[in-house]
Tab-separated table of C-alpha atoms and ligand atoms in Angstrom:
chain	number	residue	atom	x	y	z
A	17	UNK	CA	-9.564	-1.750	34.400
A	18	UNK	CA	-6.159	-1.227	32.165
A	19	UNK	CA	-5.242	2.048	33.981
A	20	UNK	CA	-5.415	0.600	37.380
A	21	UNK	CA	-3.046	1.821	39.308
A	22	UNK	CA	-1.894	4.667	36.962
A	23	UNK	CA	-1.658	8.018	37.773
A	24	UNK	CA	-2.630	10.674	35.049
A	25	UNK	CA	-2.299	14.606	34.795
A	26	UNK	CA	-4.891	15.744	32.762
A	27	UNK	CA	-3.935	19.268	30.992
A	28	UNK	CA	-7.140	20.888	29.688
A	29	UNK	CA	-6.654	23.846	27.226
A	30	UNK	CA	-8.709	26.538	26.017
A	31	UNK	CA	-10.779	25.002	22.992
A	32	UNK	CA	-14.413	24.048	22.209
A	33	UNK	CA	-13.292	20.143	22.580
A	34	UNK	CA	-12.630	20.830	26.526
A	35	UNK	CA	-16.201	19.427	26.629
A	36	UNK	CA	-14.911	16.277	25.725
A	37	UNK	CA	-12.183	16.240	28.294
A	38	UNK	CA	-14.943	15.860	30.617
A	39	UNK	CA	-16.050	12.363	28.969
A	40	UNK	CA	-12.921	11.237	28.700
A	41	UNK	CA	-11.950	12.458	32.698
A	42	UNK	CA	-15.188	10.165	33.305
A	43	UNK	CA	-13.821	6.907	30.761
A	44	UNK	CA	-10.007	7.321	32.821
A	45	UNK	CA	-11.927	6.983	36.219
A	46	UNK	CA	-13.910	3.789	34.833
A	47	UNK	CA	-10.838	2.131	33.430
A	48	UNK	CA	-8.936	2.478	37.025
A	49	UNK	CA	-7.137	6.083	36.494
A	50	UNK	CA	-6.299	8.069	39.450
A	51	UNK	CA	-7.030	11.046	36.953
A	52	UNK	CA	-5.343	14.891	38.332
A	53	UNK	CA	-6.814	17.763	36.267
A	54	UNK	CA	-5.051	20.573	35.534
A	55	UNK	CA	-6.576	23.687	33.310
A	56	UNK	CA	-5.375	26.794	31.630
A	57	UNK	CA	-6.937	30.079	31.805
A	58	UNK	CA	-8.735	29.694	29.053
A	59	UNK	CA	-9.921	26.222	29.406
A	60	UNK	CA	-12.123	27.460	32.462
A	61	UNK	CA	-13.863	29.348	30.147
A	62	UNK	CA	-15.170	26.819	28.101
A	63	UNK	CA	-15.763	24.399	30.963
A	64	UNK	CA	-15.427	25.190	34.550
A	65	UNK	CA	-13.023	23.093	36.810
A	66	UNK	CA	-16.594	22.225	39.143
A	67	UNK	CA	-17.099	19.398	36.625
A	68	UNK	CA	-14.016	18.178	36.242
A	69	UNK	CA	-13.628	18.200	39.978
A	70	UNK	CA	-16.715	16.105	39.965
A	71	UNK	CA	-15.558	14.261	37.405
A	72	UNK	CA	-12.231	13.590	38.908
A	73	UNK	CA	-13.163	13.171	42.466
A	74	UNK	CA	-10.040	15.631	42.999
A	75	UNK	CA	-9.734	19.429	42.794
A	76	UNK	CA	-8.559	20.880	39.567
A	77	UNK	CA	-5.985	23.392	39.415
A	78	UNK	CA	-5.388	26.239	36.669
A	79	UNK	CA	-3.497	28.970	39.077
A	80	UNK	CA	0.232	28.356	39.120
A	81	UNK	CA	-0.229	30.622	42.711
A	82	UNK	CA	-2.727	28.855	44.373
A	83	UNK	CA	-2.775	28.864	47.762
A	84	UNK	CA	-3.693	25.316	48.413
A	85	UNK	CA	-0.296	23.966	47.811
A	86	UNK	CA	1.762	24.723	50.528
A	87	UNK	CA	5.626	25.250	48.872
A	88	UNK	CA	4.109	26.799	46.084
A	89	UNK	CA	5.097	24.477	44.040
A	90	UNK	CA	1.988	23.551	42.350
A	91	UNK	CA	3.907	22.428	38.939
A	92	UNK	CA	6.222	19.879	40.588
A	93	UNK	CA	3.854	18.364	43.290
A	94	UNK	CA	1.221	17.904	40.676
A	95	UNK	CA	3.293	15.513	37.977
A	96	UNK	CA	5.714	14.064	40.593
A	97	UNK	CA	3.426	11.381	41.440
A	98	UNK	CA	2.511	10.523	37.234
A	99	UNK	CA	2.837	8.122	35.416
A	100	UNK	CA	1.512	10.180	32.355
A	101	UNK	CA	0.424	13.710	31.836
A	102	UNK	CA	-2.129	13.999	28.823
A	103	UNK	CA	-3.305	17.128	27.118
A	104	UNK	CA	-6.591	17.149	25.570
A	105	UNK	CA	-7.591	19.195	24.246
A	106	UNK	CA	-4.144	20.836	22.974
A	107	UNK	CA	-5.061	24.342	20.948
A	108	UNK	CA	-2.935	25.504	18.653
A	109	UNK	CA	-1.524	27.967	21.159
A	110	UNK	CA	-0.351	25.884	23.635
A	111	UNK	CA	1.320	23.725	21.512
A	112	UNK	CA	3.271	26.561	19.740
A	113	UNK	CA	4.190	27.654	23.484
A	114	UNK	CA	5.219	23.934	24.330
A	115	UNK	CA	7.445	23.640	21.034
A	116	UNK	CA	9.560	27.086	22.642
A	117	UNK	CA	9.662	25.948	25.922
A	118	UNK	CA	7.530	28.782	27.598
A	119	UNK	CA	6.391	28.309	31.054
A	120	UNK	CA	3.820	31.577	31.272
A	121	UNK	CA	1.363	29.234	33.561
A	122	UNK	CA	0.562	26.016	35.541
A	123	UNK	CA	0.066	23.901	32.623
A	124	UNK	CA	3.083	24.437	30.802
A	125	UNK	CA	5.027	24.717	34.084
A	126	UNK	CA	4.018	21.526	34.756
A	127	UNK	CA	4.985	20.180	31.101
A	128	UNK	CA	8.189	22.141	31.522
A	129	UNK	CA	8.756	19.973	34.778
A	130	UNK	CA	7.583	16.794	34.059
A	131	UNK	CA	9.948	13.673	34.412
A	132	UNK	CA	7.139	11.312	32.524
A	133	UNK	CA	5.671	10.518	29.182
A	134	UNK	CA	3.438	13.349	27.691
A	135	UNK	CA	0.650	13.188	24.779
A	136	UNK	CA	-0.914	15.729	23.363
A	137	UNK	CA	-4.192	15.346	21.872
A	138	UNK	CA	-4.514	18.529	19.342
A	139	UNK	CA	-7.340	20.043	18.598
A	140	UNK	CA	-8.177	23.254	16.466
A	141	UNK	CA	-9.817	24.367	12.923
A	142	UNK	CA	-8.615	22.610	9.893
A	143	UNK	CA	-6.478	26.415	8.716
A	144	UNK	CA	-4.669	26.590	12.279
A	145	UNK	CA	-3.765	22.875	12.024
A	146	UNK	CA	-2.582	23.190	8.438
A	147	UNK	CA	-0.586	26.814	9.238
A	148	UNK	CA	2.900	26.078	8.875
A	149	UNK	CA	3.624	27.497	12.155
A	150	UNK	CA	1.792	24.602	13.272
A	151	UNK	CA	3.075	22.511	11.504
A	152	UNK	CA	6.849	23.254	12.636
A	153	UNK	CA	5.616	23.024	16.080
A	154	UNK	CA	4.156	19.656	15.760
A	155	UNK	CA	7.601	18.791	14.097
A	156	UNK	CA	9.396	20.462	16.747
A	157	UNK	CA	7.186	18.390	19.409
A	158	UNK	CA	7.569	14.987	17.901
A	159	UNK	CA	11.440	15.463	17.760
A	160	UNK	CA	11.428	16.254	21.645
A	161	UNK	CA	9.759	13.249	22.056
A	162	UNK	CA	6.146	14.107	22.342
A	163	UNK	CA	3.307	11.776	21.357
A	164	UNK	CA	0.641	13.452	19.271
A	165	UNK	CA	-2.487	11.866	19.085
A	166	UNK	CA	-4.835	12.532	16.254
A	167	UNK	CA	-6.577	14.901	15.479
A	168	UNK	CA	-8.971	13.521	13.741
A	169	UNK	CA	-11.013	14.647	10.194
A	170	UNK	CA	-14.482	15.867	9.980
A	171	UNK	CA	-16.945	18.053	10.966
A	172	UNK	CA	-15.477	21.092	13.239
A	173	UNK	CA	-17.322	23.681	15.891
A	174	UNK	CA	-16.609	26.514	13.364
A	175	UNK	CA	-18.640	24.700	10.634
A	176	UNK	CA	-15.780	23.886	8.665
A	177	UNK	CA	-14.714	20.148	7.738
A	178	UNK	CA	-11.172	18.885	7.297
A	179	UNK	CA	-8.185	17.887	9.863
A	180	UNK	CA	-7.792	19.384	12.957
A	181	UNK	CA	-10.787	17.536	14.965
A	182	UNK	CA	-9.591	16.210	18.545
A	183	UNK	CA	-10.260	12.225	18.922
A	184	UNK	CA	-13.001	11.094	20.429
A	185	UNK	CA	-12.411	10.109	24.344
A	186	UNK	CA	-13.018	6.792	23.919
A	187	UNK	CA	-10.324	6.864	21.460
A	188	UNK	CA	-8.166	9.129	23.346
A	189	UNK	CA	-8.400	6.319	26.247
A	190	UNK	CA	-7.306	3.610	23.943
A	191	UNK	CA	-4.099	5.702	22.513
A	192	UNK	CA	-3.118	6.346	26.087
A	193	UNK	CA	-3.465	2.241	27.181
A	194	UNK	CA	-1.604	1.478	23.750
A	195	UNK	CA	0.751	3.540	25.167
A	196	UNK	CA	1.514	1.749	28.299
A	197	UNK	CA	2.164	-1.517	26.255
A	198	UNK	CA	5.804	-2.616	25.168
A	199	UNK	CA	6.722	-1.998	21.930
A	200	UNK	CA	7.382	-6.225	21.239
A	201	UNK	CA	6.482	-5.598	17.111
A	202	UNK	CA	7.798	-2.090	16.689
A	203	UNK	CA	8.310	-1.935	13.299
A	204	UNK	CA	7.239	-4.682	12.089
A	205	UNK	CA	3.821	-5.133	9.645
A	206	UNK	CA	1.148	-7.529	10.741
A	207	UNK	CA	-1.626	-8.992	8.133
A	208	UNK	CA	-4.886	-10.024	9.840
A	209	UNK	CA	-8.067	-11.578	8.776
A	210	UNK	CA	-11.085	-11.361	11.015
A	211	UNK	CA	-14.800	-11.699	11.210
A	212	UNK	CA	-16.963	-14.124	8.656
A	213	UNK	CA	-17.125	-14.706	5.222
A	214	UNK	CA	-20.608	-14.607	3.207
A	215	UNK	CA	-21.351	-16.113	0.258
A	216	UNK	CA	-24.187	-15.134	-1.634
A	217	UNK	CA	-26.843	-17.255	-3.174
A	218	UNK	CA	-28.916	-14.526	-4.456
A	219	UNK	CA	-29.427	-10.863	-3.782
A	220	UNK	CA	-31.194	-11.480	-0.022
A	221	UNK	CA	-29.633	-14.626	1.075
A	222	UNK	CA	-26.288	-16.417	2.025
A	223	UNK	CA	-24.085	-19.131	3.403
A	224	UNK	CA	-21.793	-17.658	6.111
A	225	UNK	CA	-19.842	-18.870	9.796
A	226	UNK	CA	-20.618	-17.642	13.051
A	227	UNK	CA	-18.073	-14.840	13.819
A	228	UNK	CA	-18.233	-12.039	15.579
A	229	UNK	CA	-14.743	-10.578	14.368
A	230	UNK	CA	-13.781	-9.665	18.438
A	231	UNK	CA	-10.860	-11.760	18.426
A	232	UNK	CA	-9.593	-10.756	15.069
A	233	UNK	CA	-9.901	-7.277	15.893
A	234	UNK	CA	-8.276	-7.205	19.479
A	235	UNK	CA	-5.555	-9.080	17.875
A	236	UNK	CA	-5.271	-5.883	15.405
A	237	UNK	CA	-5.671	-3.477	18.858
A	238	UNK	CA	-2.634	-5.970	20.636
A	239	UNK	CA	-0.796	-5.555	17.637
A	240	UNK	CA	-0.794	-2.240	16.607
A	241	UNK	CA	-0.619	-1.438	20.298
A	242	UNK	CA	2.820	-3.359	20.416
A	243	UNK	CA	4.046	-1.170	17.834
A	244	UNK	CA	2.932	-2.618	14.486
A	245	UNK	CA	1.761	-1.377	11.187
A	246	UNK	CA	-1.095	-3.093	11.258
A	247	UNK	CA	-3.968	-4.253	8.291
A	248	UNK	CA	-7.003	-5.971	9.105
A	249	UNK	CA	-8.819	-7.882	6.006
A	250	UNK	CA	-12.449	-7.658	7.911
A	251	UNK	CA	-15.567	-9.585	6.464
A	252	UNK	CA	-18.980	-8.414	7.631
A	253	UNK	CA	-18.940	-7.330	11.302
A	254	UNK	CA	-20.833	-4.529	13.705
A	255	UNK	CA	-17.253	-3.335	15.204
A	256	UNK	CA	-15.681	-0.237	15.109
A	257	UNK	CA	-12.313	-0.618	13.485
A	258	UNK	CA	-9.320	-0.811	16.214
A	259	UNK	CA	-7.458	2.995	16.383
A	260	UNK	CA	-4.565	3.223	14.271
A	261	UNK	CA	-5.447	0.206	12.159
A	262	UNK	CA	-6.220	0.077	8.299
A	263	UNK	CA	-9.201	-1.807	7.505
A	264	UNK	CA	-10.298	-3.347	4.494
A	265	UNK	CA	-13.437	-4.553	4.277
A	266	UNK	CA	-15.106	-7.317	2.503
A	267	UNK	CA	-17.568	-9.772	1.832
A	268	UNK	CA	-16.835	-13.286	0.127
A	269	UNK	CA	-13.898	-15.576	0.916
A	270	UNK	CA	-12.424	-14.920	-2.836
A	271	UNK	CA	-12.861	-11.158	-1.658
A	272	UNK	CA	-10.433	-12.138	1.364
A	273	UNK	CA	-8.513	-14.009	-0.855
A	274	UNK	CA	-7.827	-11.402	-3.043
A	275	UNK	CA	-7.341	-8.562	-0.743
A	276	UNK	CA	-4.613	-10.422	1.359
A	277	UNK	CA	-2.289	-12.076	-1.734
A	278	UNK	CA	-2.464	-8.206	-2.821
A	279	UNK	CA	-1.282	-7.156	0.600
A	280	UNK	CA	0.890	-9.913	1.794
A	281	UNK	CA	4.229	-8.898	0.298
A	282	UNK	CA	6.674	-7.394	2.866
A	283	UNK	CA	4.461	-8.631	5.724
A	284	UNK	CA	6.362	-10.473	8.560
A	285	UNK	CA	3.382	-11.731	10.521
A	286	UNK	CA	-0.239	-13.506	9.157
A	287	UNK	CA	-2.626	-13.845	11.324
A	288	UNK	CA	-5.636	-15.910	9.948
A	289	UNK	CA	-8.557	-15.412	12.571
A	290	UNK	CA	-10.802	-15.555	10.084
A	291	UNK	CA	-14.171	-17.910	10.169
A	292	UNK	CA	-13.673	-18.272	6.397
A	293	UNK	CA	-17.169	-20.397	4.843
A	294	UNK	CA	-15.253	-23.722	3.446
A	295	UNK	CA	-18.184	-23.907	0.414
A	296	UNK	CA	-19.911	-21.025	-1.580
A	297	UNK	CA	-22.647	-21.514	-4.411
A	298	UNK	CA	-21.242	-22.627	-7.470
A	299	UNK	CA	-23.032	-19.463	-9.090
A	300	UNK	CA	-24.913	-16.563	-8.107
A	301	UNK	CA	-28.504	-16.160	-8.875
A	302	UNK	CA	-28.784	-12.490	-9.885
A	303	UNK	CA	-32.344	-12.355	-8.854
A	304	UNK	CA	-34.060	-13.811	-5.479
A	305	UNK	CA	-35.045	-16.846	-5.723
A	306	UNK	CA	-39.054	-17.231	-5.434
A	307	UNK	CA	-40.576	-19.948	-3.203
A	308	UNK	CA	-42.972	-21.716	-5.297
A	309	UNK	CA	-45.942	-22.922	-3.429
A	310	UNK	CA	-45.702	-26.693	-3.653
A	311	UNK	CA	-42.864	-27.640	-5.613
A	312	UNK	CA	-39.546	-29.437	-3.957
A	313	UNK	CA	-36.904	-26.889	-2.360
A	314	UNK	CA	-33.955	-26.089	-4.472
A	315	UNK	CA	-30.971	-27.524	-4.071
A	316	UNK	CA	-27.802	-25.489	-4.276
A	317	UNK	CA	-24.279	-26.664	-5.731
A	318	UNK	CA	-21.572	-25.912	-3.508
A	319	UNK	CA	-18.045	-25.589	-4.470
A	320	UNK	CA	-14.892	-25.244	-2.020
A	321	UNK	CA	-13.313	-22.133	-1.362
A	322	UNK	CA	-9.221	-21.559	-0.911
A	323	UNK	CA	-7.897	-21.729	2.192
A	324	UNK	CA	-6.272	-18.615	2.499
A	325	UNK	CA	-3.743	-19.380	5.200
A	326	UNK	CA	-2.429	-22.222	3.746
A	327	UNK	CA	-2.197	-20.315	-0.164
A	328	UNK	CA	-0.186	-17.432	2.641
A	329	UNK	CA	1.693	-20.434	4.292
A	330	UNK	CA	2.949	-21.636	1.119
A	331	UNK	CA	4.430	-18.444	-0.785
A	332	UNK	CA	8.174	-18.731	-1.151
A	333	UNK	CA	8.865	-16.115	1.555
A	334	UNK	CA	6.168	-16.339	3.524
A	335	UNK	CA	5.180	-14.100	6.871
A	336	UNK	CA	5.843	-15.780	9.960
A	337	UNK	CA	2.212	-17.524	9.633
A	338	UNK	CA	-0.485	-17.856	12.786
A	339	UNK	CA	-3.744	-19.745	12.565
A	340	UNK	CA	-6.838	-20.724	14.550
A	341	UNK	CA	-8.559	-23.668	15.336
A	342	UNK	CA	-11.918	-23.707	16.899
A	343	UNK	CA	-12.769	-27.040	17.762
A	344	UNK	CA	-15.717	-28.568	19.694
A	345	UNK	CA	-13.727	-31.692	20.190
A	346	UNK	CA	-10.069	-33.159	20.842
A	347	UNK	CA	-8.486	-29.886	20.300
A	348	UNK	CA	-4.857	-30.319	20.622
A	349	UNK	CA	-5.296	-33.190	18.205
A	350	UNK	CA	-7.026	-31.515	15.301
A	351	UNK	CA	-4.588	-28.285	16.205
A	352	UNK	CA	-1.867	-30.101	15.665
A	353	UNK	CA	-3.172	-31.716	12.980
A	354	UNK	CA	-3.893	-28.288	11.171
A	355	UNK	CA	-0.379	-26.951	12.274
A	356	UNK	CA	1.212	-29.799	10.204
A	357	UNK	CA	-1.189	-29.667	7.309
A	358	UNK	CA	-0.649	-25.827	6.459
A	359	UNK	CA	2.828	-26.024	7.544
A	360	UNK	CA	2.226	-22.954	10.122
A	361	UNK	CA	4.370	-22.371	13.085
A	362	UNK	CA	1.486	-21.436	15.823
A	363	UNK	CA	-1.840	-22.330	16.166
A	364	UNK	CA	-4.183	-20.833	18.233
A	365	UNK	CA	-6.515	-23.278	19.595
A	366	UNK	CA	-10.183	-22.351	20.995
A	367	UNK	CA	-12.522	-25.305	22.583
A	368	UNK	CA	-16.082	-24.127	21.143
A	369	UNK	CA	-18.252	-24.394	24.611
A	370	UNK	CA	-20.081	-21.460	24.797
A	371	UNK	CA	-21.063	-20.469	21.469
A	372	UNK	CA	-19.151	-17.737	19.759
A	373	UNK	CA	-19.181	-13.658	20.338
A	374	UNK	CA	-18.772	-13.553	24.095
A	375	UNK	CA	-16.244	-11.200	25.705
A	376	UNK	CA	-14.261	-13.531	27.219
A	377	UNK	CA	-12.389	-16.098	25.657
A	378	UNK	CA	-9.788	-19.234	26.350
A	379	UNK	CA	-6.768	-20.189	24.474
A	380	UNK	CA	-4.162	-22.966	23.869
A	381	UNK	CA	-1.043	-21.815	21.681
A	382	UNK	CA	0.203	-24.882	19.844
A	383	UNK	CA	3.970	-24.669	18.374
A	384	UNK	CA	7.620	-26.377	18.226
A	385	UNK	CA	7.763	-25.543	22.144
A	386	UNK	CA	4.517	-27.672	22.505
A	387	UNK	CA	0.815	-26.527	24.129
A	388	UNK	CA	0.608	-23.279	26.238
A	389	UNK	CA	-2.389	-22.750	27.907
A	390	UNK	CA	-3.735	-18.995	28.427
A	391	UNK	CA	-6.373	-19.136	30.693
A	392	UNK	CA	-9.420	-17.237	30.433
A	393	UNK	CA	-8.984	-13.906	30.050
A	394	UNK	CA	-10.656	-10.771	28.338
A	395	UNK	CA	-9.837	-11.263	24.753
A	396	UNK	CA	-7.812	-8.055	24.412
A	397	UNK	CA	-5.714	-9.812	27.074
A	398	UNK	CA	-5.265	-12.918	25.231
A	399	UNK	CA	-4.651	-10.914	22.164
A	400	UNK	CA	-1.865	-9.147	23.837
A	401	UNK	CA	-0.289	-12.455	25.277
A	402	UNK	CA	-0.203	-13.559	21.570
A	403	UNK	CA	1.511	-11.082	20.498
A	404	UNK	CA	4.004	-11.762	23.361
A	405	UNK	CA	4.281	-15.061	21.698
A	406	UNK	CA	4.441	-13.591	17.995
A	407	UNK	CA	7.440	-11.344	19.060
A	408	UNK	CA	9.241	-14.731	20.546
A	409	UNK	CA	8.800	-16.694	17.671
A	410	UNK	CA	9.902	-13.597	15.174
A	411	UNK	CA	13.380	-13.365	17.494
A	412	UNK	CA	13.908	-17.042	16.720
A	413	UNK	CA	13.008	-17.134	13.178
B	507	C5P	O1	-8.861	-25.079	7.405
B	507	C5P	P1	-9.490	-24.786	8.727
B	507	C5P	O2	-10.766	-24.001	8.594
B	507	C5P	O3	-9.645	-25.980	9.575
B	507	C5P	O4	-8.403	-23.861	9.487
B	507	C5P	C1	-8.707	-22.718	10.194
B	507	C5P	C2	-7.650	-21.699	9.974
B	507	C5P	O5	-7.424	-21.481	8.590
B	507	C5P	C3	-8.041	-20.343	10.505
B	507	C5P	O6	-6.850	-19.670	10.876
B	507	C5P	C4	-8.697	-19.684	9.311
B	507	C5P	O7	-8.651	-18.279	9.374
B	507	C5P	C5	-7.870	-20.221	8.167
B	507	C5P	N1	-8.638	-20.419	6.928
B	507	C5P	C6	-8.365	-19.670	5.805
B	507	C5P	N2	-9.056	-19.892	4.653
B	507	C5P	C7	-10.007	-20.841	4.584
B	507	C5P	C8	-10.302	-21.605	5.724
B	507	C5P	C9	-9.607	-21.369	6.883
B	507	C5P	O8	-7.502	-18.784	5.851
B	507	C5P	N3	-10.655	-21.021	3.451
């Protein structure tokens, strides 16, 4: 429930992707929106403001003289009460009619009117996005202060492919919570590692940690959310890569190794969440290994792998370094411990009771202040706290 308690305008324009505004009407409601729908003319055509009413639990409006408000005064009553008003889709028109200012109907009344934040989620074929009429009016529209989201690349309605492509709603939902969520690392660049690392013994088989990557990756969402340029150095995971973030992926922990000391430079914040595998095979046996029926079991040589974070921790200049701890016993102990050994200035401590991958999650931050305790909380939650403590720690570096 991150929108609880929010008010949103929804502005529906005349496009094909007004049949995702529908899904994404229905995501707002889940997540706690009190979700107002307003449509243009031409949305109504693609659509009709029955299911968004449905959807919405509220009637839609599209006629700038409807009767039902009593001052007439559809495009003031309607945004007063918002703490957002969102346009998705936003066609190529109504964006070029935003960008002058032109109030022809209740939509762009209402924008005209508005007193709150407004995003635009744009959405049209790849030639009308790249028109340089478009262009200038997405220039235009930033400069006033307008948040574009997207569009996205791909495959388009008119069997094209290229930019232009409105977000999906799930992803529209999680630019619109980002934006609710203070800026604490605005401008600042954030290195993450997440997930596990394998290390192959042979073509079909592996030594590898227990990691889902969840924590790593809301950490990316918290951070990116907060304003961050934000790269997350992912081993093998089944997650969809946060909105906003650049992902690398990759397998071994040299592969991590490598990917990070190439990307550290200019960095001001590391956060190591990988479950990096301490050992891999000394060498790789190109083919599989065959079981042979009664002889002994091989043996395989293990050798250690760098620590990243403390190769990170130990660069002349380094980022303001965080690391984890997942410990099944005397955390604050071995935290501390670890703290001192890689010379790091927070650790984030987990007690390992429930296994690993679960939604929820519960913290300790260890650093010069001493322990703080986040209690247990969704891990996008915690994620977001740490950042709160991130941004503290850069102001006093
Ligand atoms: O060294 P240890 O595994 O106890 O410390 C855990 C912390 O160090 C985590 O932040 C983990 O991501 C990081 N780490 C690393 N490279 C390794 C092992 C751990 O970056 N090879």
């Amino acid at each position: 429930m991150e929108l609880a308690g929010k008010n949103i305008v929804l502005g529906v324009t005349g496009g094909i992707a007004a049949y995702k505004a529908a899904e994404l009407v229905r995501l707002l409601v889940k997540d706690g929106a009190t979700v107002q729908v307003a449509m243009t003319e031409a949305a109504t055509r693609f659509v009709t403001p029955v299911t968004f009413q449905a959807l919405s639990g509220k009637p839609v409006f599209s006629d700038q003289w409807d009767p039902r408000v009593a001052n007439n005064m559809a495009h003031i009553d309607l945004s007063r009460q918002a703490d957002a008003l969102l346009v998705a889709p936003a066609s190529a028109d109504f964006l070029a009619r935003l960008a002058n200012g032109l109030a022809d109907d209740l939509l762009t009344t209402m924008v005209l009117a508005r007193d709150c934040p407004l995003l635009v989620a744009p959405a049209m074929n790849r030639q009308m996005w790249e028109n340089p009429a478009t262009r200038r009016n997405l220039a235009t529209l930033r400069g006033d202060g307008v948040f574009v989201v997207g569009p996205a690349c791909g495959d388009q309605a008119c069997g094209e492919t290229g930019p232009g492509r409105m977000l999906e709603a799930e992803e529209i939902l999680a630019e619109l919570i980002a934006h609710f969520q203070p800026k604490l690392l605005a401008g600042k660049r954030v290195l993450i590692t997440a997930g596990p690392t394998f290390e192959a013994i042979d073509p079909v088989r592996g030594v590898t940690n227990l990691s889902s990557g969840k924590m790593g990756y809301a950490i990316a969402r918290a951070a990116r959310e907060a304003g961050a340029e934000v790269v997350l150095v992912s081993g093998p995971v089944c997650l969809p890569c946060p909105s906003g973030v650049t992902r690398i992926a990759v397998t071994s922990a040299l592969q991590m190794r490598a990917a990070v000391l190439q990307r550290v430079a200019g960095n001001d914040v590391f956060v190591a969440v990988a479950a990096v595998a301490d050992y891999r095979p000394a060498e790789f046996i190109a083919r599989k290994i065959k079981k042979a029926a009664g002889s002994s079991a091989p043996s395989i040589e293990l050798v250690e792998n760098p620590d990243i974070l403390g190769e990170v921790a130990a660069l002349p200049a380094p980022p303001l370094c965080v690391g984890f701890a997942a410990e099944s016993e005397k955390l604050a102990e071995y935290a501390e411990r670890k703290r001192r050994s890689k010379n790091i200035p927070l650790i984030v401590g987990n007690l390992i009771q429930d296994g690993f991958g679960g939604e929820q999650n519960t913290l300790i931050l260890f650093d010069d202040d001493g322990q703080q305790p986040l209690p247990p909380a969704s891990k996008i939650d915690l994620a977001r706290q740490l950042v709160g403590r991130i941004a503290v720690l850069l102001e006093k570096r």
